[in-house]
Short mmCIF file of C-alpha atoms in Angstrom, two decimals:
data_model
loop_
_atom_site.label_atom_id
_atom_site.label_comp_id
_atom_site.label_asym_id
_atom_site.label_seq_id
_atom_site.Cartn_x
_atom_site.Cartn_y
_atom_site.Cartn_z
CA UNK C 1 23.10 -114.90 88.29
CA UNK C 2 23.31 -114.93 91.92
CA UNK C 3 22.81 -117.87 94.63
CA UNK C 4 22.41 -118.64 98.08
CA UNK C 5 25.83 -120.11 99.34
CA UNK C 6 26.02 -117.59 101.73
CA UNK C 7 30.28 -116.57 101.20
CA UNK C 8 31.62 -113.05 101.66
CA UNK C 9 34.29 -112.10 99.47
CA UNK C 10 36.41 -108.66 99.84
CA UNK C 11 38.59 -108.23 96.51
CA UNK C 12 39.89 -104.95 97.46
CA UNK C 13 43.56 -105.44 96.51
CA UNK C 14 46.67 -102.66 96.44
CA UNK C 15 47.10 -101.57 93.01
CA UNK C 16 49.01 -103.72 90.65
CA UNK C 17 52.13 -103.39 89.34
CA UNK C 18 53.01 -102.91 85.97
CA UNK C 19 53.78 -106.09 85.20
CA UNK C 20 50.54 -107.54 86.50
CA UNK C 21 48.34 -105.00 84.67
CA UNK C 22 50.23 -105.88 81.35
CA UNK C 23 49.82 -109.71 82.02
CA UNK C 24 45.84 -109.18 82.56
CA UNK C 25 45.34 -106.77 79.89
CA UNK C 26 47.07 -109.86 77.17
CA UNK C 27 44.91 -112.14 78.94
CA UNK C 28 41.58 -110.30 79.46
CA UNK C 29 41.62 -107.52 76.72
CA UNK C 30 41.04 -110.30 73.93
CA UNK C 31 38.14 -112.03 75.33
CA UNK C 32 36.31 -109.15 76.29
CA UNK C 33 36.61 -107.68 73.15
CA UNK C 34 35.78 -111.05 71.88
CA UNK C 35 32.01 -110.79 73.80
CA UNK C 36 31.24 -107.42 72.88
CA UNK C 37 31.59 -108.77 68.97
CA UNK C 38 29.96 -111.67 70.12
CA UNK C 39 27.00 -109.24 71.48
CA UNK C 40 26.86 -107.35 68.70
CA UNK C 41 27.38 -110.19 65.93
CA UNK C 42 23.80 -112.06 67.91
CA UNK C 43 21.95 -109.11 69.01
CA UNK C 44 18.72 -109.69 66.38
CA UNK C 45 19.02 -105.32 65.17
CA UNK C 46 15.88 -105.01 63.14
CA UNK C 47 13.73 -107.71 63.63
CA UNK C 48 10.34 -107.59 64.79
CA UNK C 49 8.98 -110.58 67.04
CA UNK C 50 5.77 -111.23 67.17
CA UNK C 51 3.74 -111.61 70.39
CA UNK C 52 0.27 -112.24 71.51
CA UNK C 53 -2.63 -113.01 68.63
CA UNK C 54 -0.10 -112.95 65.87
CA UNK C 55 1.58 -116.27 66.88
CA UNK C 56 -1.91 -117.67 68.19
CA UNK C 57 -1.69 -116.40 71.64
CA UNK C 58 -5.08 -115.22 71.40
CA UNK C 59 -6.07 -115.11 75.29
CA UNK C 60 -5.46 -112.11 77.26
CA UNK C 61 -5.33 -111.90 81.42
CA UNK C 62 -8.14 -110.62 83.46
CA UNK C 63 -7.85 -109.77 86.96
CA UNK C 64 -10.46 -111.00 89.70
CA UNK C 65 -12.18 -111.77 92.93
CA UNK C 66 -13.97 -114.65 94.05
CA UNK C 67 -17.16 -113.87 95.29
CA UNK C 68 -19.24 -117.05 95.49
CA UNK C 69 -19.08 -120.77 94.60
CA UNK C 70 -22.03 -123.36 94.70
CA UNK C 71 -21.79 -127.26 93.79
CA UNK C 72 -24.79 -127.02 90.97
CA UNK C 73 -22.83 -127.65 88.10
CA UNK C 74 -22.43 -131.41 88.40
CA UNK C 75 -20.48 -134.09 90.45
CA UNK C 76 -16.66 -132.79 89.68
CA UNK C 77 -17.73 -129.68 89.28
CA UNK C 78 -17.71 -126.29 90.75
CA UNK C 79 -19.58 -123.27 89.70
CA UNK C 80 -17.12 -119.90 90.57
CA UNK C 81 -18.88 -116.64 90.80
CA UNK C 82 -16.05 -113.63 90.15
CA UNK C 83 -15.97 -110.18 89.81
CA UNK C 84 -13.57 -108.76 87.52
CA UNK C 85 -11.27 -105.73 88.07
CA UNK C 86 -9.97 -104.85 85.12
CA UNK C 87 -10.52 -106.16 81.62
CA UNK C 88 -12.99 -105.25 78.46
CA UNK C 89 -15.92 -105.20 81.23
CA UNK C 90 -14.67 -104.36 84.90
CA UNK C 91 -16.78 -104.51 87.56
CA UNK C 92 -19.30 -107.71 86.29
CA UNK C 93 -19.41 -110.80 88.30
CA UNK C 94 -19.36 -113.99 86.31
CA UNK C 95 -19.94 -117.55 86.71
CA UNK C 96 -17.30 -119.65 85.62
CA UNK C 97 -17.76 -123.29 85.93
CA UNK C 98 -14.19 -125.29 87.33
CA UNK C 99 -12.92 -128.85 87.47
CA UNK C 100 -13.27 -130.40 91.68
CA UNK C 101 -11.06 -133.10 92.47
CA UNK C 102 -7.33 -134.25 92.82
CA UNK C 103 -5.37 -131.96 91.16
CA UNK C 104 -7.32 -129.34 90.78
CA UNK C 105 -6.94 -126.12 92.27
CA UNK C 106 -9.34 -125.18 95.44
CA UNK C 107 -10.88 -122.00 95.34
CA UNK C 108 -12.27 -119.63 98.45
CA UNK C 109 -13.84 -116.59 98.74
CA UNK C 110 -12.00 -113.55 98.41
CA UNK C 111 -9.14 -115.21 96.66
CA UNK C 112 -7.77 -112.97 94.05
CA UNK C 113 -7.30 -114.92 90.66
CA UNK C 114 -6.43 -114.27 86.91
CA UNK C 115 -9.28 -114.98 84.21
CA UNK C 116 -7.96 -116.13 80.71
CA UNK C 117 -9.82 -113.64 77.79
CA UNK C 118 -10.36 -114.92 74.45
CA UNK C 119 -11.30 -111.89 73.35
CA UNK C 120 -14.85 -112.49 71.16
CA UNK C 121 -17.93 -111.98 74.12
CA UNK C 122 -16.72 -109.34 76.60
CA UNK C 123 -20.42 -109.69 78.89
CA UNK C 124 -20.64 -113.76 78.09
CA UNK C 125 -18.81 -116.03 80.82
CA UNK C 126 -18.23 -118.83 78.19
CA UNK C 127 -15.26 -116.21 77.37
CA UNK C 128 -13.59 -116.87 80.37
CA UNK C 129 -11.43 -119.32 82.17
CA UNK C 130 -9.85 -119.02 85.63
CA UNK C 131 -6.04 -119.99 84.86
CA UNK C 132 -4.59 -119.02 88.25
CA UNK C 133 -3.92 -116.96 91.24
CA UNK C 134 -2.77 -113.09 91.97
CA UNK C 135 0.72 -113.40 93.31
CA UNK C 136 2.21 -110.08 92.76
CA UNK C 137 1.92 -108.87 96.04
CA UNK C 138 3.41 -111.71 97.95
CA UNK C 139 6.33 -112.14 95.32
CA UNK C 140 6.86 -107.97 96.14
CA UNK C 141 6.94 -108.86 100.10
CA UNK C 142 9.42 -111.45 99.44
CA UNK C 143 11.83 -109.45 97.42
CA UNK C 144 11.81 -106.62 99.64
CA UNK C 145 12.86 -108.80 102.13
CA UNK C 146 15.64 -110.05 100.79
CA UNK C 147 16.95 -106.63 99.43
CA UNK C 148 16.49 -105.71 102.88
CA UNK C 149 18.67 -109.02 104.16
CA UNK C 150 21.56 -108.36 101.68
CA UNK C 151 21.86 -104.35 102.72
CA UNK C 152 21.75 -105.07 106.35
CA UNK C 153 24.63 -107.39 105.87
CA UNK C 154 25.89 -106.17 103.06
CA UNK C 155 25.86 -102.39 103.40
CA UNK C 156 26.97 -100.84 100.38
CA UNK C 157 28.64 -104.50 98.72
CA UNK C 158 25.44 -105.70 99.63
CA UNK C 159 23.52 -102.45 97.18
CA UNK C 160 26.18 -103.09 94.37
CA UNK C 161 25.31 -107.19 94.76
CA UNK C 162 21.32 -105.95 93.98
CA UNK C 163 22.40 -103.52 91.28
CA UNK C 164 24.37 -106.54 89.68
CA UNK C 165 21.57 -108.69 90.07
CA UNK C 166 19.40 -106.29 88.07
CA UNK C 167 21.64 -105.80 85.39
CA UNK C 168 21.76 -110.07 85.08
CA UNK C 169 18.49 -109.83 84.56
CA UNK C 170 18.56 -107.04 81.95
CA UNK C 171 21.30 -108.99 79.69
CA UNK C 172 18.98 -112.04 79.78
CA UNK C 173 15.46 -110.33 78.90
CA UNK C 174 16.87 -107.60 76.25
CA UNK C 175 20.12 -110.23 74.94
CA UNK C 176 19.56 -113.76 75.10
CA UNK C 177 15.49 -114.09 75.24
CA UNK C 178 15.71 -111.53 71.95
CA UNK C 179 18.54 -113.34 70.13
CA UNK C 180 17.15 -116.86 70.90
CA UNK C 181 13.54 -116.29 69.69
CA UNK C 182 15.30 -114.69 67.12
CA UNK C 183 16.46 -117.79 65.48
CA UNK C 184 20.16 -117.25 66.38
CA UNK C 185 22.29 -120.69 67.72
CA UNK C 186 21.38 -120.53 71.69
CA UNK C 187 24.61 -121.78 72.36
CA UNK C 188 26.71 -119.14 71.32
CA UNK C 189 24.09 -116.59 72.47
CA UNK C 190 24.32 -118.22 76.23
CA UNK C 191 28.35 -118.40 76.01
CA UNK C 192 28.31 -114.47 75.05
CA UNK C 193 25.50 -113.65 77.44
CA UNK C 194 27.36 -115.36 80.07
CA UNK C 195 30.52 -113.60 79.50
CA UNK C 196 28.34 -110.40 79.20
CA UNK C 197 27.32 -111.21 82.79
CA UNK C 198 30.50 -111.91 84.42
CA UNK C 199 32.15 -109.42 83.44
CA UNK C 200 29.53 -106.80 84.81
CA UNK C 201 28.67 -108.59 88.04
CA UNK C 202 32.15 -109.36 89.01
CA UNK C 203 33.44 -105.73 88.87
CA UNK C 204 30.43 -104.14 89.84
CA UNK C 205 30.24 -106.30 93.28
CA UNK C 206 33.86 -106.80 93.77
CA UNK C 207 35.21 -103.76 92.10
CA UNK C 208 38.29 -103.19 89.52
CA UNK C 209 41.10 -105.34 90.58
CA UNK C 210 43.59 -107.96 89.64
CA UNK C 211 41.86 -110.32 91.99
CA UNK C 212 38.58 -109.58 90.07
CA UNK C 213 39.94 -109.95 86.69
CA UNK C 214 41.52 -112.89 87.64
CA UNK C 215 38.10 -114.66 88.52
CA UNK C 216 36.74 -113.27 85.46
CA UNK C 217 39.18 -115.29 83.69
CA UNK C 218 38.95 -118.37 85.22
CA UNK C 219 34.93 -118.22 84.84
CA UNK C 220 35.11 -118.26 81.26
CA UNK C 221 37.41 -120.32 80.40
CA UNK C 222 35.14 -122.93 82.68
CA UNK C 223 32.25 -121.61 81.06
CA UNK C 224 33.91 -122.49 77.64
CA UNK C 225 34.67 -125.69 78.80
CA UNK C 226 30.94 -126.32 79.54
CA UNK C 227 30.00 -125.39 76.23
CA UNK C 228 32.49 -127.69 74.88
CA UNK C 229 31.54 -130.75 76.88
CA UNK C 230 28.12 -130.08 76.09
CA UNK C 231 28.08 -129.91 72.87
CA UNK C 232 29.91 -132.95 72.64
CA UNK C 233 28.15 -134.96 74.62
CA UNK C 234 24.75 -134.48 73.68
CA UNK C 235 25.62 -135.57 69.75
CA UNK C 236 26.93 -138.48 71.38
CA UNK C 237 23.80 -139.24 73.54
CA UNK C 238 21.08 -137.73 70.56
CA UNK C 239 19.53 -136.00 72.93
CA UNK C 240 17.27 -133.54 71.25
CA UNK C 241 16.27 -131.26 73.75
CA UNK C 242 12.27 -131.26 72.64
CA UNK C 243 10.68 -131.49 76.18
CA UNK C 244 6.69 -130.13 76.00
CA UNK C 245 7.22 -126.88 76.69
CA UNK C 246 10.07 -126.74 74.16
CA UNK C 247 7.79 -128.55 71.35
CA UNK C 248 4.67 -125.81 72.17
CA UNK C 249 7.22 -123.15 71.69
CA UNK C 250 8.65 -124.35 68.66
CA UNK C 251 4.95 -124.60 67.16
CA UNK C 252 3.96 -121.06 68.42
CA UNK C 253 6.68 -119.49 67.00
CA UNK C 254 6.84 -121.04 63.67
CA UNK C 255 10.63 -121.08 63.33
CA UNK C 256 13.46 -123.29 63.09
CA UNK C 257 14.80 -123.44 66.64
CA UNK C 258 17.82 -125.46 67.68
CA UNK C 259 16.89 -127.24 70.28
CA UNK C 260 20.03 -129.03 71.52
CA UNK C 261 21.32 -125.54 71.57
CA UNK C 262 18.41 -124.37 73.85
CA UNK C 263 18.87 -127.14 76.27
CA UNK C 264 23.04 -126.25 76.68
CA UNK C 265 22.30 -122.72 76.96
CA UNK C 266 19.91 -123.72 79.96
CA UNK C 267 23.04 -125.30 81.41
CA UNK C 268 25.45 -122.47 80.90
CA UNK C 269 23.19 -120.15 82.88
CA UNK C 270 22.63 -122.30 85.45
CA UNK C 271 26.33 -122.78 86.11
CA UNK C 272 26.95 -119.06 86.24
CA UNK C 273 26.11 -118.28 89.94
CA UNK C 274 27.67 -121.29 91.24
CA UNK C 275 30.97 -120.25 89.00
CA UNK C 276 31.08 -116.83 90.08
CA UNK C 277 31.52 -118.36 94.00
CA UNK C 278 34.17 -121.03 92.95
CA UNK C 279 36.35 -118.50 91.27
CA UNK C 280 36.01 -115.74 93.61
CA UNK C 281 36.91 -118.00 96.25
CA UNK C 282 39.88 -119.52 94.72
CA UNK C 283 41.16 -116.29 93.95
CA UNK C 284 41.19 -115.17 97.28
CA UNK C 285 42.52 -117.68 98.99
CA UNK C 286 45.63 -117.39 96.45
CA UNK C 287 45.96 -113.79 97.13
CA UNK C 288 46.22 -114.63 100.79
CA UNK C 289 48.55 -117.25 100.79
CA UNK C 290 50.68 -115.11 98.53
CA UNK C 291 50.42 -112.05 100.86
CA UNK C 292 51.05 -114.57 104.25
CA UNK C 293 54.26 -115.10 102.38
CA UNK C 294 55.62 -113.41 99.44
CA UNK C 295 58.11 -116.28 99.23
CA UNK C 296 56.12 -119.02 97.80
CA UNK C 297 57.03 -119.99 94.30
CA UNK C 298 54.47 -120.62 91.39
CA UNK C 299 54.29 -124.24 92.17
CA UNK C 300 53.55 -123.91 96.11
CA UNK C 301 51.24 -120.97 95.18
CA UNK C 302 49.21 -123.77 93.10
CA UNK C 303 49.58 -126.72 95.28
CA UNK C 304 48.32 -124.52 98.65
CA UNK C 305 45.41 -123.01 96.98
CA UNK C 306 44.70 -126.56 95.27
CA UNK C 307 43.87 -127.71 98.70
CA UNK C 308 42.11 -125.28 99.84
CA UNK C 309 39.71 -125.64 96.85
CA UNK C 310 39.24 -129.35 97.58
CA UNK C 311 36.45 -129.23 99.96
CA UNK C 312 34.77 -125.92 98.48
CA UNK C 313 34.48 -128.23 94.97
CA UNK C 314 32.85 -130.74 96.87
CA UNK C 315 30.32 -128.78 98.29
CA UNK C 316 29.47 -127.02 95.21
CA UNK C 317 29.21 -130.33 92.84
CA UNK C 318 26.31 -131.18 95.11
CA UNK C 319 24.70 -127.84 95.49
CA UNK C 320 24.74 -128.33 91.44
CA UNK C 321 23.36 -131.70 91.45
CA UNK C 322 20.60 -130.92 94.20
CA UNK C 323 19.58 -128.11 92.43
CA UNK C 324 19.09 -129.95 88.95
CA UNK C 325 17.07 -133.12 90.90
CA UNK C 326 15.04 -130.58 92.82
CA UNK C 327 13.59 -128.85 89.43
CA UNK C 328 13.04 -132.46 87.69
CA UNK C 329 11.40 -134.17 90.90
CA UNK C 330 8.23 -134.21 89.20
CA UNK C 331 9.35 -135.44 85.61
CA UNK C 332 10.97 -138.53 87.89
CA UNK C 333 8.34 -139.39 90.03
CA UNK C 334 6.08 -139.48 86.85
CA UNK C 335 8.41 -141.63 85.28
CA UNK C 336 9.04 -144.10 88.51
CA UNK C 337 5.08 -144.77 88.07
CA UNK C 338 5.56 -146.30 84.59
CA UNK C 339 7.08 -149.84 85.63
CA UNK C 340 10.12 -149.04 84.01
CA UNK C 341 13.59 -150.83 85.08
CA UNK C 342 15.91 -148.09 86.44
CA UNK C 343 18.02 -147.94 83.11
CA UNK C 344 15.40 -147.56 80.88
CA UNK C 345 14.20 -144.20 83.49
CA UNK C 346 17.62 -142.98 83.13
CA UNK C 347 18.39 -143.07 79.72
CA UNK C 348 14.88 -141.73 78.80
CA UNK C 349 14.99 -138.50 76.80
CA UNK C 350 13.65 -136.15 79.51
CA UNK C 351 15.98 -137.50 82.11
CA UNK C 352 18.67 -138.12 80.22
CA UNK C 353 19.56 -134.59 79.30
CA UNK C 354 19.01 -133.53 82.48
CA UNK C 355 22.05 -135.71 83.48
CA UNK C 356 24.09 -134.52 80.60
CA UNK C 357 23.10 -131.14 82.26
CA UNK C 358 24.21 -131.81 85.36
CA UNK C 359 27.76 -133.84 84.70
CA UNK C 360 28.81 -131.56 82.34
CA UNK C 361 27.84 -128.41 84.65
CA UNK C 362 29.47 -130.17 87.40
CA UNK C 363 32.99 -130.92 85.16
CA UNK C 364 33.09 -127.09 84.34
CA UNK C 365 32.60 -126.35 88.15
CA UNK C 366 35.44 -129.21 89.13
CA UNK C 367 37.74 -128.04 86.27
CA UNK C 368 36.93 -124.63 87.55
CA UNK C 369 39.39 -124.75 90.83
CA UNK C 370 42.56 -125.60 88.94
CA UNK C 371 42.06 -123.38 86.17
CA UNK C 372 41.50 -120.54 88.56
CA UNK C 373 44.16 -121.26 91.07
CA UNK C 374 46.65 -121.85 88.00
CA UNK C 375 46.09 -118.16 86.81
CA UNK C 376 45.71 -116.58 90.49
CA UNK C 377 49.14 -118.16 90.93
CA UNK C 378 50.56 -117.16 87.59
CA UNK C 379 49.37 -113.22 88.19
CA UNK C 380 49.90 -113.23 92.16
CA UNK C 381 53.72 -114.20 92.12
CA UNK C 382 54.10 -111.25 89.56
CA UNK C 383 52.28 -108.72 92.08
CA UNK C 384 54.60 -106.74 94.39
CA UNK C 385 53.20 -107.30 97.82
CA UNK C 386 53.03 -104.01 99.86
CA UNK C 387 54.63 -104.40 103.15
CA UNK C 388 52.75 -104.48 105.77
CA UNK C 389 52.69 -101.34 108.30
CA UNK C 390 54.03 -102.11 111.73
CA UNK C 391 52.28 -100.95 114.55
CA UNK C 392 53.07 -97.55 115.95
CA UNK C 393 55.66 -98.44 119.08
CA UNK C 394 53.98 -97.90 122.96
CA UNK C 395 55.52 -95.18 124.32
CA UNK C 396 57.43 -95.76 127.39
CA UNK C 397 56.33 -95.35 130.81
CA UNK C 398 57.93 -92.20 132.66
CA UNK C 399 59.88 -93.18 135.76
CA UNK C 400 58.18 -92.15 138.73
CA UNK C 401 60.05 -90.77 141.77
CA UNK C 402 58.68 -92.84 145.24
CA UNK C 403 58.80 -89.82 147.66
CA UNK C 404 60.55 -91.34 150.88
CA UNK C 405 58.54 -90.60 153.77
CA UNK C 406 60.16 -88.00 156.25
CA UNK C 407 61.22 -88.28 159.47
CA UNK C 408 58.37 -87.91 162.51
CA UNK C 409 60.10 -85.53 164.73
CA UNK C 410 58.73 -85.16 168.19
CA UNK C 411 57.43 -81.96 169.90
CA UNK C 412 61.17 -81.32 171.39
CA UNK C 413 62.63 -81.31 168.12
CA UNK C 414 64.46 -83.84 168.20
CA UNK C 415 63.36 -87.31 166.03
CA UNK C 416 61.09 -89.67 167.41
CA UNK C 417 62.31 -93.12 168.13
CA UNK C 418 61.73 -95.92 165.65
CA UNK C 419 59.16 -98.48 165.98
CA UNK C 420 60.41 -101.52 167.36
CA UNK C 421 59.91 -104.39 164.74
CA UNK C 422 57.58 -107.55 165.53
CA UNK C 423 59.95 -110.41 166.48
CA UNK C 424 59.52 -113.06 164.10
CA UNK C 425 57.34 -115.93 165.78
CA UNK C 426 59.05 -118.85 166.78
CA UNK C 427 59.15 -121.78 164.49
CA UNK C 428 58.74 -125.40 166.16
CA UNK C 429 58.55 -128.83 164.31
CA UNK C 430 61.18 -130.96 161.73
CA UNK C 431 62.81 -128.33 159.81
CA UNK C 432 62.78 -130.45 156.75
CA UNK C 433 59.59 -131.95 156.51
CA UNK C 434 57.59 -128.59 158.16
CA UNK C 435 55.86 -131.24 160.62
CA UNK C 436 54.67 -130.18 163.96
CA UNK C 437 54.04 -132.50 166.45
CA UNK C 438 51.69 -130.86 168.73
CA UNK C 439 49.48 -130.65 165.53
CA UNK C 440 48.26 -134.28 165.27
CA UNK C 441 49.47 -137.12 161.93
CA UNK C 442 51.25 -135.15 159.56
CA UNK C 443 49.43 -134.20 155.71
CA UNK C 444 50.21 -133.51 152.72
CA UNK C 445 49.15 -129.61 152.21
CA UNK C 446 45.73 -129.88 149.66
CA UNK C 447 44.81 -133.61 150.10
CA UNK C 448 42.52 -133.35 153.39
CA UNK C 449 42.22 -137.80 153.39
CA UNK C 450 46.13 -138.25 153.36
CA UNK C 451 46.00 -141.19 150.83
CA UNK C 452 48.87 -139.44 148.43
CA UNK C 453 50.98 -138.47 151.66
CA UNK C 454 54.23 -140.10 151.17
CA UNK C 455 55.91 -142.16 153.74
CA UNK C 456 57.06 -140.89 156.47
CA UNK C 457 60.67 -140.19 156.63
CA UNK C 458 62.93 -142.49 158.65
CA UNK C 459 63.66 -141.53 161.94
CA UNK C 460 67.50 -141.44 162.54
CA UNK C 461 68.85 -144.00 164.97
CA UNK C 462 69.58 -142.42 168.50
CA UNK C 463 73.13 -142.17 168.99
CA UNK C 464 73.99 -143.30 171.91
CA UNK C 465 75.71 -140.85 174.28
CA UNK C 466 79.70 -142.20 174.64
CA UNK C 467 80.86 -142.98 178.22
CA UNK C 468 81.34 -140.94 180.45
CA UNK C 469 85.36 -140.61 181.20
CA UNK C 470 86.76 -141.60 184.81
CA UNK C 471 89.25 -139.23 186.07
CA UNK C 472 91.87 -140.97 186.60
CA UNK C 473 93.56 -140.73 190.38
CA UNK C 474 96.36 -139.57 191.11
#
């Protein structure tokens, strides 16, 4: 699945040597073989779910418009008049009568809603039960706007990003919602539908490389280390996974549904996106360092790209961790109102598996820089680096001839005199110090006040003149 980091990442590589496509294909061959077996093993061939009336799902939607409302139908009530669209009897208004107060939903007119049909009394309203609102339309704006937002900036990564995101989608409805409901373990149906996933986002958006199939690596080996860790931990904590809307489920469908397994495949597929980024990144930033300087060994390929990883792991633990509160914000502030002492809210059922959910996903995402720097390093010091092309040389400037200027000659024929040169103008003052007398106190050049003018220079005693010699007579 995708998310909304916001990172760019350009895996188009030179073509690997032979060595490198050897080592990936013993490393990758296996467990992608290993997921299509996986796929097929699950994948529920045959069987026929039922939907709808035959597991008691007996109410079918009705489209509407609100076209009146009066408060004659008691104190906390609301009579709704609607007109349906669509339906066993389109076009008939009916009144429906609706709960008014806190928590209830607030009706206007011309607000398009969805009627709940039980399906015995198409003209009588009892029938009938608004259930919620039209959203299609608004839901189409919004996705058109960001498949517009990812082409713009994306251009034709960007399409292949959307045509991955579609196929996500696809594995999830016609693989894992099948196999689940199915009665198949969701835990192994989320580990194969994960690796299903990665392997055709990751080469659809970033193409066929060794980069690419390096990241593909080190996402599922963290995604098997999720599994693991989950699995583990939630025998340890009993946590049962049987929320409400997993008990309903369980009684609608009349089948023998692991629940623990549900809850860990929730967790794999919410770890996917935030894997895909962590891994990608990683392997970039190896391929870099390797390509800044095909010297670096194994160890300093590790160690460099190690550090680099540091702060992105940081960032993307909390993204996990926001992500998970944000979804059970209402479960907690239902369970802050019952008095409880702060261990007894934590280690209740509901929000205890959430925080199994969100360590373990969060260990997998940690665990997921070394394991992915480790095996960029191991494949990137195999990988012949392809020199890089020096720049074509400037040519050089051609010499040009300076034309000397010829002589003037006068009208006799004979060559005019030379201009006399300027004589150069007489210089007055100390010599040494540039100081002219007639000019005023002497300052420094650039300081107009004169407070970093240095001392003036001694004057040299006068020497006084010798005597003057007396001829001697003769």
């Amino acid at each position: 699945m995708g998310h909304g980091h916001g990172h760019s990442h350009a895996l188009n590589d030179e073509p690997a040597s032979e060595r490198v496509r050897t080592l990936l294909m013993w490393l990758l061959v296996p467990l992608a073989l290993a997921t299509i077996v996986g796929a097929a093993l699950l994948y529920p061939f045959g069987h026929e779910q039922k939907t709808g009336a035959e597991v008691g799902l007996n109410q079918t939607p009705v489209e509407a418009v609100v076209t009146g409302m009066a408060d004659n139908c008691g104190e906390k009530c609301v009579a709704i008049t609607v007109k349906m669209t669509d339906g066993p009897s389109p076009g008939q208004s009916i009144t429906i009568p609706s709960v008014k107060g806190p928590g209830a939903p607030s009706f206007e007119l011309g607000d398009e809603v969805v009627l709940s049909y039980s399906g015995t009394q198409p003209q009588a309203a009892e029938s009938y039960q608004i259930v919620d609102y039209q959203r299609g339309w608004s839901l189409a704006v919004l996705a058109l706007l960001f498949a517009a937002a990812v082409l713009l900036l994306g251009r034709w990564q960007g399409l292949a990003a959307l045509g991955a995101l579609l196929l996500s989608f696809v594995v999830l409805v016609l693989f894992v919602m099948p196999s689940i409901l199915a009665g198949q373990n969701p835990l192994m149906v989320a580990v194969v539908g994960a690796g299903l996933i990665m392997f055709v986002v990751l080469y659809l958006t970033h193409g066929i490389s060794a980069r690419t199939s390096t990241a593909v690596l080190g996402t599922l080996v963290s995604l098997a280390l999720i599994g693991v860790l989950g699995a583990l931990f939630s025998a340890l904590s009993s946590l049962t996974g049987l929320d409400d809307d997993t008990a309903n489920l369980v009684r609608l469908l009349g089948t023998d549904i692991d629940t623990r397994g549900l809850l860990l495949a929730g967790t794999l597929i919410g770890a996917l996106g935030v894997l895909d980024d962590v891994t990608v990144t990683q392997t970039s930033a190896v391929w870099e360092l390797r390509r800044a300087n095909d010297k670096l060994t194994w160890r300093e390929l590790f160690a460099a790209g190690s550090r680099i990883g540091r702060d992105h792991m940081s960032s993307v633990v909390n993204t996990l961790v926001m992500a998970y509160a944000g979804a059970a914000l209402p479960l907690l502030l239902a369970i802050s109102l019952a008095g409880r002492s702060l261990g007894e809210v934590l280690t209740a059922q509901q929000i205890a598996q959430e925080i199994v959910r969100t360590l373990v996903g969060s260990i997998g995402l940690v665990a997921a820089v070394p394991v992915t720097t480790a095996l960029a390093a191991l494949v990137a010091v195999r990988q012949e680096v392809a020199p890089v092309a020096a720049p074509d040389p400037e040519p050089e400037p051609e010499p040009k001839t300076v034309k000397r200027a010829k002589p003037a000659v006068s009208p006799a024929g004979k060559p005019a005199a030379k201009p006399a040169r300027p004589r150069p103008t007489r210089i007055e003052g100390d010599l040494f110090t540039g100081y002219d007398p007639g000019k005023g106190p002497w300052e420094r050049p650039g300081d107009p006040s004169g407070a970093s003018a240095p001392r003036a220079r001694r004057a040299a005693p006068a020497r006084q003149a010798p005597p003057a010699r007396r001829r001697s007579s003769e």
